[in-house]
């Protein structure tokens, strides 16, 4: 699965260039703050897409429908997520199913 280039941002981590993207509109569960926001990361170079990294953050989507305040996902958060995923075995050049990284410890769902 390749990321849509429109709306994605570039980041260089340890000399490797990646693209990352947050879904513009929240999913139904994210809109109600029942699940945390996710973002996707993939290697920016190469002729064919590799494995996409899906990071589950520990915060609500900024466009949630219940008015929960959120902090923005900053490039430092994305870089830390990429490093953690690489330490856990994510290889962005290998083809395969998306690699899931859960960083949602401490997320409290709204009721």
GROMACS .gro file of C-alpha atoms in nm:
model
  111
    1UNK     CA    1   0.000   0.000   0.000
    2UNK     CA    2   0.153   0.332  -0.103
    3UNK     CA    3   0.079   0.657   0.073
    4UNK     CA    4  -0.101   0.926  -0.119
    5UNK     CA    5   0.158   1.195  -0.189
    6UNK     CA    6  -0.099   1.470  -0.155
    7UNK     CA    7  -0.104   1.584   0.205
    8UNK     CA    8   0.203   1.385   0.309
    9UNK     CA    9   0.510   1.540   0.468
   10UNK     CA   10   0.873   1.443   0.429
   11UNK     CA   11   1.105   1.367   0.718
   12UNK     CA   12   1.464   1.242   0.729
   13UNK     CA   13   1.551   1.007   1.014
   14UNK     CA   14   1.905   0.873   1.051
   15UNK     CA   15   1.983   0.962   0.690
   16UNK     CA   16   1.678   0.788   0.539
   17UNK     CA   17   1.396   0.990   0.387
   18UNK     CA   18   1.035   0.900   0.472
   19UNK     CA   19   0.689   1.038   0.400
   20UNK     CA   20   0.420   1.050   0.667
   21UNK     CA   21   0.056   1.143   0.666
   22UNK     CA   22  -0.232   1.185   0.908
   23UNK     CA   23  -0.578   1.107   0.777
   24UNK     CA   24  -0.752   1.441   0.716
   25UNK     CA   25  -1.092   1.330   0.844
   26UNK     CA   26  -1.120   1.112   1.152
   27UNK     CA   27  -1.274   0.768   1.131
   28UNK     CA   28  -1.606   0.729   1.311
   29UNK     CA   29  -1.434   0.582   1.618
   30UNK     CA   30  -1.169   0.856   1.616
   31UNK     CA   31  -1.432   1.127   1.569
   32UNK     CA   32  -1.602   1.015   1.890
   33UNK     CA   33  -1.263   0.979   2.067
   34UNK     CA   34  -1.318   0.609   2.126
   35UNK     CA   35  -0.988   0.524   1.955
   36UNK     CA   36  -0.670   0.730   1.921
   37UNK     CA   37  -0.542   0.894   1.606
   38UNK     CA   38  -0.317   0.700   1.369
   39UNK     CA   39  -0.068   0.809   1.107
   40UNK     CA   40   0.113   0.626   0.830
   41UNK     CA   41   0.482   0.632   0.736
   42UNK     CA   42   0.670   0.488   0.438
   43UNK     CA   43   1.013   0.519   0.281
   44UNK     CA   44   1.015   0.807   0.032
   45UNK     CA   45   1.272   0.667  -0.209
   46UNK     CA   46   1.270   0.358  -0.423
   47UNK     CA   47   1.089   0.251  -0.734
   48UNK     CA   48   0.830   0.036  -0.556
   49UNK     CA   49   0.652   0.081  -0.225
   50UNK     CA   50   0.764  -0.123   0.073
   51UNK     CA   51   0.593  -0.194   0.401
   52UNK     CA   52   0.390   0.091   0.545
   53UNK     CA   53   0.423   0.173   0.914
   54UNK     CA   54   0.093   0.248   1.093
   55UNK     CA   55   0.151   0.430   1.423
   56UNK     CA   56  -0.130   0.449   1.677
   57UNK     CA   57  -0.068   0.766   1.874
   58UNK     CA   58  -0.176   0.830   2.228
   59UNK     CA   59  -0.403   1.122   2.152
   60UNK     CA   60  -0.733   1.211   1.996
   61UNK     CA   61  -0.766   1.316   1.632
   62UNK     CA   62  -0.756   1.698   1.608
   63UNK     CA   63  -1.082   1.700   1.406
   64UNK     CA   64  -1.276   1.496   1.662
   65UNK     CA   65  -1.646   1.572   1.698
   66UNK     CA   66  -1.666   1.601   2.076
   67UNK     CA   67  -1.430   1.896   2.123
   68UNK     CA   68  -1.145   1.716   2.299
   69UNK     CA   69  -0.832   1.929   2.280
   70UNK     CA   70  -0.527   1.764   2.127
   71UNK     CA   71  -0.160   1.829   2.078
   72UNK     CA   72  -0.030   1.823   1.722
   73UNK     CA   73   0.183   1.534   1.600
   74UNK     CA   74   0.525   1.691   1.557
   75UNK     CA   75   0.812   1.567   1.343
   76UNK     CA   76   0.995   1.466   1.662
   77UNK     CA   77   0.706   1.230   1.747
   78UNK     CA   78   0.718   1.080   1.398
   79UNK     CA   79   1.096   1.036   1.415
   80UNK     CA   80   1.067   0.862   1.754
   81UNK     CA   81   0.797   0.633   1.614
   82UNK     CA   82   1.013   0.545   1.314
   83UNK     CA   83   1.311   0.464   1.535
   84UNK     CA   84   1.097   0.251   1.768
   85UNK     CA   85   0.949   0.060   1.475
   86UNK     CA   86   1.294   0.001   1.324
   87UNK     CA   87   1.410  -0.133   1.663
   88UNK     CA   88   1.111  -0.372   1.662
   89UNK     CA   89   1.190  -0.506   1.317
   90UNK     CA   90   1.014  -0.278   1.068
   91UNK     CA   91   1.194  -0.278   0.733
   92UNK     CA   92   1.045  -0.009   0.507
   93UNK     CA   93   1.204  -0.160   0.196
   94UNK     CA   94   1.053  -0.508   0.237
   95UNK     CA   95   0.715  -0.574   0.078
   96UNK     CA   96   0.445  -0.702   0.309
   97UNK     CA   97   0.152  -0.621   0.532
   98UNK     CA   98   0.154  -0.289   0.719
   99UNK     CA   99   0.366  -0.287   1.035
  100UNK     CA  100   0.164  -0.179   1.340
  101UNK     CA  101   0.325   0.027   1.617
  102UNK     CA  102   0.106   0.103   1.918
  103UNK     CA  103   0.211   0.410   2.114
  104UNK     CA  104  -0.132   0.468   2.267
  105UNK     CA  105  -0.045   0.383   2.628
  106UNK     CA  106  -0.234   0.628   2.845
  107UNK     CA  107  -0.508   0.710   2.591
  108UNK     CA  108  -0.840   0.750   2.770
  109UNK     CA  109  -1.143   0.697   2.550
  110UNK     CA  110  -1.422   0.952   2.585
  111UNK     CA  111  -1.771   0.834   2.669
   0.00000   0.00000   0.00000
